[in-house]
PDB file of C-alpha atoms and ligand atoms in Angstrom:
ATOM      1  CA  UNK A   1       9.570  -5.060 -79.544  1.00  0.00           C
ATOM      2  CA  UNK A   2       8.295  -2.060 -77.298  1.00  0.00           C
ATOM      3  CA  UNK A   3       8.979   1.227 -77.617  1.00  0.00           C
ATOM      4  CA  UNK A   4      10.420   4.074 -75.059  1.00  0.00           C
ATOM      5  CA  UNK A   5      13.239   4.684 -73.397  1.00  0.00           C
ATOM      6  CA  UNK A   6      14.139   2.113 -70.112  1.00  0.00           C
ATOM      7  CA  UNK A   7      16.594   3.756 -67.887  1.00  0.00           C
ATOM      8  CA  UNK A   8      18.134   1.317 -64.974  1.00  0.00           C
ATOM      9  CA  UNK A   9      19.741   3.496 -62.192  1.00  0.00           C
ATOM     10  CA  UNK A  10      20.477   3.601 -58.681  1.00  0.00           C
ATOM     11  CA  UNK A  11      22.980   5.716 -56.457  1.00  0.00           C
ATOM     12  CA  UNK A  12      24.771   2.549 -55.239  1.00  0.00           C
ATOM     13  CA  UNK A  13      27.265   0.783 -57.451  1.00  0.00           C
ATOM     14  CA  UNK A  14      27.695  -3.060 -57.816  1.00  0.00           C
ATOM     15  CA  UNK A  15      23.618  -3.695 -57.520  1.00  0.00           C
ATOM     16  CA  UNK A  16      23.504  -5.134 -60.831  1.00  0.00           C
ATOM     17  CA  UNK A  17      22.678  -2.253 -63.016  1.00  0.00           C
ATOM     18  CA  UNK A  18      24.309  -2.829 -66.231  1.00  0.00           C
ATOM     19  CA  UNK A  19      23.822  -7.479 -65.615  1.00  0.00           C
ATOM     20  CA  UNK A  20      19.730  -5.763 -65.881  1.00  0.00           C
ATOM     21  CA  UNK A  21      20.274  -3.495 -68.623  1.00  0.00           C
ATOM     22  CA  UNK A  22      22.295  -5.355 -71.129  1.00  0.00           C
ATOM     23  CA  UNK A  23      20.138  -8.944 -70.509  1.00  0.00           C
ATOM     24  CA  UNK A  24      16.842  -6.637 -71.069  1.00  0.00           C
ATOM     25  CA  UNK A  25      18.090  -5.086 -73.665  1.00  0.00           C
ATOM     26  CA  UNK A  26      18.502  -8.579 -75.571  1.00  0.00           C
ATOM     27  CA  UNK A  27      15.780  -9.969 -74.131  1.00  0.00           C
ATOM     28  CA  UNK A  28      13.224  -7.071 -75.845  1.00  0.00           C
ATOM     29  CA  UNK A  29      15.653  -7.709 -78.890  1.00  0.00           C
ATOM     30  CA  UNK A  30      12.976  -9.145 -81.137  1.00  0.00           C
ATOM     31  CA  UNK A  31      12.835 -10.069 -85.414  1.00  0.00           C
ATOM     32  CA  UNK A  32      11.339  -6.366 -86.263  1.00  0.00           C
ATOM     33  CA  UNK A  33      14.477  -4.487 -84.285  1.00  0.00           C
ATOM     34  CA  UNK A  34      17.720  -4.008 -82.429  1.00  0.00           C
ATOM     35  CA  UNK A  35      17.311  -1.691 -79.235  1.00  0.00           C
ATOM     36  CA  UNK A  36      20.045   0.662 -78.552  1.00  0.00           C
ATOM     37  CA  UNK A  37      21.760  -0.239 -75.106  1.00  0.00           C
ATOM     38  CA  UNK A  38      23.064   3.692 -74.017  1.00  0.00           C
ATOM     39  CA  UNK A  39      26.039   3.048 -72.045  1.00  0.00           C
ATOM     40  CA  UNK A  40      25.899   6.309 -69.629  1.00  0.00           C
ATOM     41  CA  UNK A  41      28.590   5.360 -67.224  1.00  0.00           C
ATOM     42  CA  UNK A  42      32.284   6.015 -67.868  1.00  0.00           C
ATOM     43  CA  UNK A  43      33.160   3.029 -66.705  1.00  0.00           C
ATOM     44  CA  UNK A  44      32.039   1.575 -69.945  1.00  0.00           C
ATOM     45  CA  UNK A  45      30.755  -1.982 -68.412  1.00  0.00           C
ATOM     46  CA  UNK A  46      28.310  -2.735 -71.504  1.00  0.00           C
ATOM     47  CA  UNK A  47      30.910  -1.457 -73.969  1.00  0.00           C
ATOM     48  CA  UNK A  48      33.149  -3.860 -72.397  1.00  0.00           C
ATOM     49  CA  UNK A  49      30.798  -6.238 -72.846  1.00  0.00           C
ATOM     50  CA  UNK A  50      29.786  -5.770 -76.603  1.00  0.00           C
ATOM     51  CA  UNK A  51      32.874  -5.348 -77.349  1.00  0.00           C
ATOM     52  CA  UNK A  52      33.471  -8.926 -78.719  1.00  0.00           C
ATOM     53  CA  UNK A  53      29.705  -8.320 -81.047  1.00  0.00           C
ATOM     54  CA  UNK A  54      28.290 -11.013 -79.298  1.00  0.00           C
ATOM     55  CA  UNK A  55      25.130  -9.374 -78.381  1.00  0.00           C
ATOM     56  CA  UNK A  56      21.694  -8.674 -80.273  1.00  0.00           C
ATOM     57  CA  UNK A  57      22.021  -4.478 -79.678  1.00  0.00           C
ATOM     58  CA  UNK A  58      23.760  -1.956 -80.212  1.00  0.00           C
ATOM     59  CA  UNK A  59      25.435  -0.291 -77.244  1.00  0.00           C
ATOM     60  CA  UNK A  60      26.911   3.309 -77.263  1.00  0.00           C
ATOM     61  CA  UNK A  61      29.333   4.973 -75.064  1.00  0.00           C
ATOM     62  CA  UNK A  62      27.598   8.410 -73.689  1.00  0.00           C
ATOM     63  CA  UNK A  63      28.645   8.559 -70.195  1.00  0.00           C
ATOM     64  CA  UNK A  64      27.057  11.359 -68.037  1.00  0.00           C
ATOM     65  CA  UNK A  65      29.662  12.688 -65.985  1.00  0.00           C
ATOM     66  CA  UNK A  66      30.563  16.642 -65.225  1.00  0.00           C
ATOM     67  CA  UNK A  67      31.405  17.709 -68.573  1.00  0.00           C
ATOM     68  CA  UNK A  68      28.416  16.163 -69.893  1.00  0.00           C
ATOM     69  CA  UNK A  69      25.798  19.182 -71.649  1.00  0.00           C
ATOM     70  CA  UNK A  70      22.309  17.622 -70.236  1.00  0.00           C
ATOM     71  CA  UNK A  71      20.711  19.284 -73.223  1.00  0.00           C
ATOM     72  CA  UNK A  72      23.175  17.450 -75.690  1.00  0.00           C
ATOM     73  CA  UNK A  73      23.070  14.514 -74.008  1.00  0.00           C
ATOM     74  CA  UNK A  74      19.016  14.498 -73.675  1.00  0.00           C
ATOM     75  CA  UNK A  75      19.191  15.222 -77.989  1.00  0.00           C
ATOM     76  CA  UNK A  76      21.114  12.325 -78.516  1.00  0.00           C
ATOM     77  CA  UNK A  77      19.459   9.641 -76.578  1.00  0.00           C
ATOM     78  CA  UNK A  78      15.875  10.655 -78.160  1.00  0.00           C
ATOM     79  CA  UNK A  79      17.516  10.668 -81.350  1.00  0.00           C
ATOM     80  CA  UNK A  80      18.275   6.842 -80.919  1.00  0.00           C
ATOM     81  CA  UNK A  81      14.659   6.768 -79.484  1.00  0.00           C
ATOM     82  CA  UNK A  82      13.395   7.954 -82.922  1.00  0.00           C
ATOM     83  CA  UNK A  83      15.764   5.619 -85.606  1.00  0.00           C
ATOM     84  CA  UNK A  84      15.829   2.390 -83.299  1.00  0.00           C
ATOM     85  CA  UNK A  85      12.352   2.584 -81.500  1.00  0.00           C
ATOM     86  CA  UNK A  86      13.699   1.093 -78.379  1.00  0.00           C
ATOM     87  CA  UNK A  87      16.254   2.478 -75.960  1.00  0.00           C
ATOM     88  CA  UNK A  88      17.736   1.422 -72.867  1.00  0.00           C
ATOM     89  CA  UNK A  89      20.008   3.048 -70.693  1.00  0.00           C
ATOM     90  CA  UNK A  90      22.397   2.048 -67.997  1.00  0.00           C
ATOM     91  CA  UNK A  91      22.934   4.471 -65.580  1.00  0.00           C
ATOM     92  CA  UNK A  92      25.847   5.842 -63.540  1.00  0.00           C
ATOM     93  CA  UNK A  93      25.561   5.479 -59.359  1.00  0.00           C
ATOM     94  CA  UNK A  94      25.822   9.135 -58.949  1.00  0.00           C
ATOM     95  CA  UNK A  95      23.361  11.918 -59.475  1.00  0.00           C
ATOM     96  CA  UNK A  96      23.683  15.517 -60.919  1.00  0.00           C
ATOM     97  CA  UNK A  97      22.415  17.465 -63.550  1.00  0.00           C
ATOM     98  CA  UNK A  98      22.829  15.428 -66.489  1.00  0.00           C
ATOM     99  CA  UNK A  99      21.147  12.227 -64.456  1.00  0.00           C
ATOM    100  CA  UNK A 100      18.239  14.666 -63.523  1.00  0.00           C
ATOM    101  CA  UNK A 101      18.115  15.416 -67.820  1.00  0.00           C
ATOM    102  CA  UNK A 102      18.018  11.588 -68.117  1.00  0.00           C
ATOM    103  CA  UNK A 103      15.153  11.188 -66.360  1.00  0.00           C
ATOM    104  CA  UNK A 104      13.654  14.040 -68.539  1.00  0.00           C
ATOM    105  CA  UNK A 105      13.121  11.750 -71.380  1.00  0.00           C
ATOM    106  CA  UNK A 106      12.713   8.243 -69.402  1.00  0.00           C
ATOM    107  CA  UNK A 107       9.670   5.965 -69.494  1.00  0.00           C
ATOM    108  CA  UNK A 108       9.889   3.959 -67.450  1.00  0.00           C
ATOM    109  CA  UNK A 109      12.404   3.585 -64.100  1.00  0.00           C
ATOM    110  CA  UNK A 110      13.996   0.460 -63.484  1.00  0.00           C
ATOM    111  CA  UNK A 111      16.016   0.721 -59.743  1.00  0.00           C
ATOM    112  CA  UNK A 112      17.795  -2.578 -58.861  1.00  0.00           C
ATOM    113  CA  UNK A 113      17.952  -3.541 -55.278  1.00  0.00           C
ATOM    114  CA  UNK A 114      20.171  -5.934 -53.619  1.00  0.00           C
ATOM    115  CA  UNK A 115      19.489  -7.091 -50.114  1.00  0.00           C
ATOM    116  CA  UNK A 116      21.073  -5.116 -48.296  1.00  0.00           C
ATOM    117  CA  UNK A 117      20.879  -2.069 -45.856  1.00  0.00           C
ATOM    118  CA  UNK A 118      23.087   0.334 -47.355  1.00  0.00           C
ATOM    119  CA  UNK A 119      21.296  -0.741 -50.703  1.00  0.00           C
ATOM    120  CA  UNK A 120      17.852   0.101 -49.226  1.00  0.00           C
ATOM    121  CA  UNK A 121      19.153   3.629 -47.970  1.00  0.00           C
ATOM    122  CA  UNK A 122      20.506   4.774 -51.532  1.00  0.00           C
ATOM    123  CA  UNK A 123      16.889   3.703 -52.929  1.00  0.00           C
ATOM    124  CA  UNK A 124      14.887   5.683 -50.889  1.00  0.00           C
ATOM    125  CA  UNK A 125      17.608   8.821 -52.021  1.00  0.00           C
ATOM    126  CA  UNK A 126      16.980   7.882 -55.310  1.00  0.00           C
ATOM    127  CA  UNK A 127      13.050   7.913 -54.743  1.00  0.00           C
ATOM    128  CA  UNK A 128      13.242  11.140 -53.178  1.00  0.00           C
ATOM    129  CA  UNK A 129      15.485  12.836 -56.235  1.00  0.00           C
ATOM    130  CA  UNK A 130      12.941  11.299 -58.829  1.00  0.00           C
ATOM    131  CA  UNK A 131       9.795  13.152 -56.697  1.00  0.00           C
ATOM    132  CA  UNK A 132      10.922  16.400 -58.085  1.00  0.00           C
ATOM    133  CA  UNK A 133      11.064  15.076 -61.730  1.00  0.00           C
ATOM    134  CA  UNK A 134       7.794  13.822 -61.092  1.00  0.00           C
ATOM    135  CA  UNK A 135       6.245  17.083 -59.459  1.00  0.00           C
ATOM    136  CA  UNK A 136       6.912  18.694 -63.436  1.00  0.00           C
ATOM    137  CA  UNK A 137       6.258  15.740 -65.453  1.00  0.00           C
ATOM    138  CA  UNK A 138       2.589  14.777 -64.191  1.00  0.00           C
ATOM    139  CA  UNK A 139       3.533  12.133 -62.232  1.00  0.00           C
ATOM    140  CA  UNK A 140       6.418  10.112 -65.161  1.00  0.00           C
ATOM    141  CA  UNK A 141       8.205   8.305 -65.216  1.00  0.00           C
ATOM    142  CA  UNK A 142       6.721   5.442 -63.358  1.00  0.00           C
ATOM    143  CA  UNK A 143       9.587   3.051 -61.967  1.00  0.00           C
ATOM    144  CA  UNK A 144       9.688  -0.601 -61.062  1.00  0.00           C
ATOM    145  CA  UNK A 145      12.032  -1.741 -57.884  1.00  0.00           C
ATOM    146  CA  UNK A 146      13.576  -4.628 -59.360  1.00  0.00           C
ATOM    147  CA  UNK A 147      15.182  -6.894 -56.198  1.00  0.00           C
ATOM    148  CA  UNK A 148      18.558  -8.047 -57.221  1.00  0.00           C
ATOM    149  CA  UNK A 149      21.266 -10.548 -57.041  1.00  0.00           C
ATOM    150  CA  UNK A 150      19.018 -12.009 -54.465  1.00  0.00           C
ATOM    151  CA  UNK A 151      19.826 -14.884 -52.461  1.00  0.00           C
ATOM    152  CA  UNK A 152      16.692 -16.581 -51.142  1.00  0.00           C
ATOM    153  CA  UNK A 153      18.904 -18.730 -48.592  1.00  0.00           C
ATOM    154  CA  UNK A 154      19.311 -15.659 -46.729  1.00  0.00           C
ATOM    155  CA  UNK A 155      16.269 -13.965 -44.554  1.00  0.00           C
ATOM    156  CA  UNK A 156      17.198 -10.475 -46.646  1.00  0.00           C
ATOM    157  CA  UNK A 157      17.091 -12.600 -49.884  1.00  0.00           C
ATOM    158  CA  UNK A 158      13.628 -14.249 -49.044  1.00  0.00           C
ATOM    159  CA  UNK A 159      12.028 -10.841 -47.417  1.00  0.00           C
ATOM    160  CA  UNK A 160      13.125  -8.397 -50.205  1.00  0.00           C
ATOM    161  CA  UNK A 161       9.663  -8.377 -51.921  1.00  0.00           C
ATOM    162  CA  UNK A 162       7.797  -7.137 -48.439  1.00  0.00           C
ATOM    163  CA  UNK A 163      10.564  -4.638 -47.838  1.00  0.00           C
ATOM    164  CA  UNK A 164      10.150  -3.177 -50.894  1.00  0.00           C
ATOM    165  CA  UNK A 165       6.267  -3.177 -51.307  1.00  0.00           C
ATOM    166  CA  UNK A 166       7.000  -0.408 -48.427  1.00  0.00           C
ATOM    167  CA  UNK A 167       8.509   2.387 -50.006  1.00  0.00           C
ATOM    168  CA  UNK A 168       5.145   2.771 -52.054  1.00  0.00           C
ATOM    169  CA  UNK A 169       6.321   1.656 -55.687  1.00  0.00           C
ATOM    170  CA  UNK A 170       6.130  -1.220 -57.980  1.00  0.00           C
ATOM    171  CA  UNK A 171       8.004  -4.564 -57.425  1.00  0.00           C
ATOM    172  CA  UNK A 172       9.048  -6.855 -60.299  1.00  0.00           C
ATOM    173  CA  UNK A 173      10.525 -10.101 -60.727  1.00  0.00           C
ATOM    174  CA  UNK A 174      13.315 -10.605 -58.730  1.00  0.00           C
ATOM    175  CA  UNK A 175      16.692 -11.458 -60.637  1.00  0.00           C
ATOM    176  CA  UNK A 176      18.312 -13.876 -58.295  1.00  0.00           C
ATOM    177  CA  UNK A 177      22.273 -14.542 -58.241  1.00  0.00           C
ATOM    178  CA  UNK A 178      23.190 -16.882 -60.382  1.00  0.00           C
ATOM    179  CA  UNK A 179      26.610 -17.805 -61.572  1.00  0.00           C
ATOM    180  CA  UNK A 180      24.827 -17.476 -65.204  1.00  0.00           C
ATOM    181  CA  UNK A 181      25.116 -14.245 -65.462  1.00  0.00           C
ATOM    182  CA  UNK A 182      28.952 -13.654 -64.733  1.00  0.00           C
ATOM    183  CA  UNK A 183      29.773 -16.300 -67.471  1.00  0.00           C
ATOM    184  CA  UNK A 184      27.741 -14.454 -69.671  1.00  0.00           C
ATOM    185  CA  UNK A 185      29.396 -11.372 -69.337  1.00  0.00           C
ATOM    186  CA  UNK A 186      32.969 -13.265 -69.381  1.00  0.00           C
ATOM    187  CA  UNK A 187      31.872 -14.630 -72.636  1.00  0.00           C
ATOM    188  CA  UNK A 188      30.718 -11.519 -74.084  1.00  0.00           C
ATOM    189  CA  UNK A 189      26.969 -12.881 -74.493  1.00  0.00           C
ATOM    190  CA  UNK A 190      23.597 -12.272 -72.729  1.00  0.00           C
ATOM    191  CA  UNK A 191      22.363 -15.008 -70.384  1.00  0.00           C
ATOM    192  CA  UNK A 192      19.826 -15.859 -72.768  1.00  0.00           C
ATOM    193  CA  UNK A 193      22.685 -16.716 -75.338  1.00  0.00           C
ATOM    194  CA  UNK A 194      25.385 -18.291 -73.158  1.00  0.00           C
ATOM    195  CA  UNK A 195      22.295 -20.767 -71.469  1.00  0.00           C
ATOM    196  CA  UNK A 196      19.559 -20.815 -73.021  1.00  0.00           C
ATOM    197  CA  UNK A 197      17.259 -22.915 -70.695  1.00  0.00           C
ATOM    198  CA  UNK A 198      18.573 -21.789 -67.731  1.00  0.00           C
ATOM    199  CA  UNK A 199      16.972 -20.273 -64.545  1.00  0.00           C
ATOM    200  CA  UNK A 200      19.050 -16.952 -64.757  1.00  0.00           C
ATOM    201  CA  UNK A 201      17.678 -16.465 -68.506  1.00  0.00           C
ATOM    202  CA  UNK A 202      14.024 -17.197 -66.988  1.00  0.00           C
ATOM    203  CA  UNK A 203      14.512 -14.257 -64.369  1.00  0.00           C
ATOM    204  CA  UNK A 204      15.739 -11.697 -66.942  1.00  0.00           C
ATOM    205  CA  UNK A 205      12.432 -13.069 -69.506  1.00  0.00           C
ATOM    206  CA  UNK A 206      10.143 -12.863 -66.344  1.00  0.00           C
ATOM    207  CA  UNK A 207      11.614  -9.041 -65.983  1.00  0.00           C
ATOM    208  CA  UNK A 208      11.309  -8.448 -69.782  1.00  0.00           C
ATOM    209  CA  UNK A 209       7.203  -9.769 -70.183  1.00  0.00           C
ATOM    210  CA  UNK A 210       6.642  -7.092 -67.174  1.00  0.00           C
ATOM    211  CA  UNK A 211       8.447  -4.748 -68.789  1.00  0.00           C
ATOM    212  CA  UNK A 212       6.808  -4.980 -72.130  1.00  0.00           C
ATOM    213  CA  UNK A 213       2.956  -4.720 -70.566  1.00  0.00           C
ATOM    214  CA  UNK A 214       4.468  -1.678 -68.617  1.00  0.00           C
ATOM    215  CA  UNK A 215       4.915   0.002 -71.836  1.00  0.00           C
ATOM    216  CA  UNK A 216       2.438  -0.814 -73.700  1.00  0.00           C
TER     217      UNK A 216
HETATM  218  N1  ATP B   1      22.012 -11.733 -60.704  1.00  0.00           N
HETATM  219  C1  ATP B   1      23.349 -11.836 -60.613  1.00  0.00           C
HETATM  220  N2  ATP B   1      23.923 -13.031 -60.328  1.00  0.00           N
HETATM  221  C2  ATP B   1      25.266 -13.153 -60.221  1.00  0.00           C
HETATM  222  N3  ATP B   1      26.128 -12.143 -60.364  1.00  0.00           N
HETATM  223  C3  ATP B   1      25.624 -10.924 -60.651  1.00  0.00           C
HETATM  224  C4  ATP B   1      24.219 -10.709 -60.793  1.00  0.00           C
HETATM  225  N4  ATP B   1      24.026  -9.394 -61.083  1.00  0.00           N
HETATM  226  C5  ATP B   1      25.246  -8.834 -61.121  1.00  0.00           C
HETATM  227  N5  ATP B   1      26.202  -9.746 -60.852  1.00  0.00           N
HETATM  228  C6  ATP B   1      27.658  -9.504 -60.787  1.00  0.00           C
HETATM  229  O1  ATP B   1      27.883  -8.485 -59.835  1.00  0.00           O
HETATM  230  C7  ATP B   1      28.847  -7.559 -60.285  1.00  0.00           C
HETATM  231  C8  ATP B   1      28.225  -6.173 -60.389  1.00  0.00           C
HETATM  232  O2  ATP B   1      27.177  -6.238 -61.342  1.00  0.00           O
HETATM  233  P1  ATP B   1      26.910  -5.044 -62.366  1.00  0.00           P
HETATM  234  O3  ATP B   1      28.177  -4.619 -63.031  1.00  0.00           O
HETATM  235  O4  ATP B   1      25.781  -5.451 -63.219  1.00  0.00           O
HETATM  236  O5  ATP B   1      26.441  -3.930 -61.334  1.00  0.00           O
HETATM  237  P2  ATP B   1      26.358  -2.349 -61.534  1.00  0.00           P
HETATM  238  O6  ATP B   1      25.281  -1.885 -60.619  1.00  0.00           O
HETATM  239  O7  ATP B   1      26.213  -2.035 -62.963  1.00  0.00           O
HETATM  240  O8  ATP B   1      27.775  -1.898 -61.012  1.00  0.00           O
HETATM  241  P3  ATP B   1      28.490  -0.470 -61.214  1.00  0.00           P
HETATM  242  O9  ATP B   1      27.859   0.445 -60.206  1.00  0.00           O
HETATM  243  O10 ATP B   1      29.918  -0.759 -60.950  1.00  0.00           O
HETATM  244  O11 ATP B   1      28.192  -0.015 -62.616  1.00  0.00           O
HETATM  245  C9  ATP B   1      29.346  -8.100 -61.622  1.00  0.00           C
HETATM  246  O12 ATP B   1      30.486  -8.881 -61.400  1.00  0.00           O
HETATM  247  C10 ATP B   1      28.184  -8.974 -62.105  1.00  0.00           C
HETATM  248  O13 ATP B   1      28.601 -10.035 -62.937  1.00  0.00           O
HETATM  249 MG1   MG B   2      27.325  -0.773 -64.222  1.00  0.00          MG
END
């Protein structure tokens, strides 16, 4: 299993977010340890999820929100960072000072993208916002745009890879949609879990192996 902290953020909501960071999370879930899933937003989507204890990690609620002490917060997370080696956490779609704190401590950026204009436009907000992290942190963390709920039947499914390759940062594996990963939720199981040979759980391994030689 590596180890770091993986944080998975955008500004836009419904781009897949938590689907990436829960499915990672168990994905990286290997024999020598259990990765901490930090639940940051308050809507609680990967407590909801756990809930049932069908999943490999362990997922706790710390939502950022405006009563949330950055410092506190920052303690917590790298105290899970210490005991369970990996950590990944799923970020809420707005910024502020405790999201800034977040990406403090973050190795590596994950930013799902869906195909879509409005999705494209909260990116390059979210690219600009991490530039002053990186002006004090020599250059960390590093990020991968990770293309989303793509549907290659459309053009913006099939030319999300060259759009992104634009805004100057890496490009993983695209997670395409697949009705695979809203049955896993429903069932309270990763997509690895609920169907095990399926394309959706080849996606989210694809993502993982990048992932893995990213923080190694
Ligand atoms: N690759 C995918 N294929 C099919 N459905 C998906 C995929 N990714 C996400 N979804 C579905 O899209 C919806 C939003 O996904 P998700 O909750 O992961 O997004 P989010 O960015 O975390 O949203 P929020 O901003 O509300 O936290 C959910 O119903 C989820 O099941
Ligand atoms: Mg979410």
């Amino acid at each position: 299993m590596p180890q770091g902290i993986i944080a998975v953020g955008n500004l836009k909501g419904g781009v897949g977010k938590s689907t990436i960071a829960v499915n990672l999370a168990c994905a990286l879930a290997g024999k020598s340890g259990r990765p901490v899933l930090v639940d940051a937003d308050a809507q609680g989507t990967a407590v909801e999820w756990a809930a049932g204890g069908g999943l490999p990690i362990d997922v706790v609620h710390l939502p950022i929100d405006e009563n949330t002490d950055p410092d506190e917060w920052r303690a917590t997370v790298q105290g899970h960072r210490e005991t369970a080696g990996l950590v990944v956490v799923d970020l809420p779609p707005h910024w502020g000072p405790a999201l800034t704190a977040a990406l403090e401590v973050t190795d590596l950026l994950l930013i799902p993208v869906t195909p879509s204009g409005a999705d494209l436009k909260a990116t390059l907000q979210a690219l600009e916002r991490l530039a002053q992290t990186r002006r004090h942190r020599k250059g960390k963390p590093p990020t991968l745009l990770v293309p989303s709920r793509v549907d290659r039947r459309t053009a913006a499914g099939r030319e999300i890879e060259s759009v992104l390759a634009d805004m100057g940062e890496p490009v993983g594996p695209a997670i395409l949609q697949r009705s695979a990963h809203i049955d896993a939720f429903t069932t309270g199981r990763w997509v690895g879990d609920w169907a095990r040979k399926s394309a959706a759980r080849a996606d989210i391994d694809a993502l993982a192996s990048h992932v893995k030689r990213s923080l190694t």
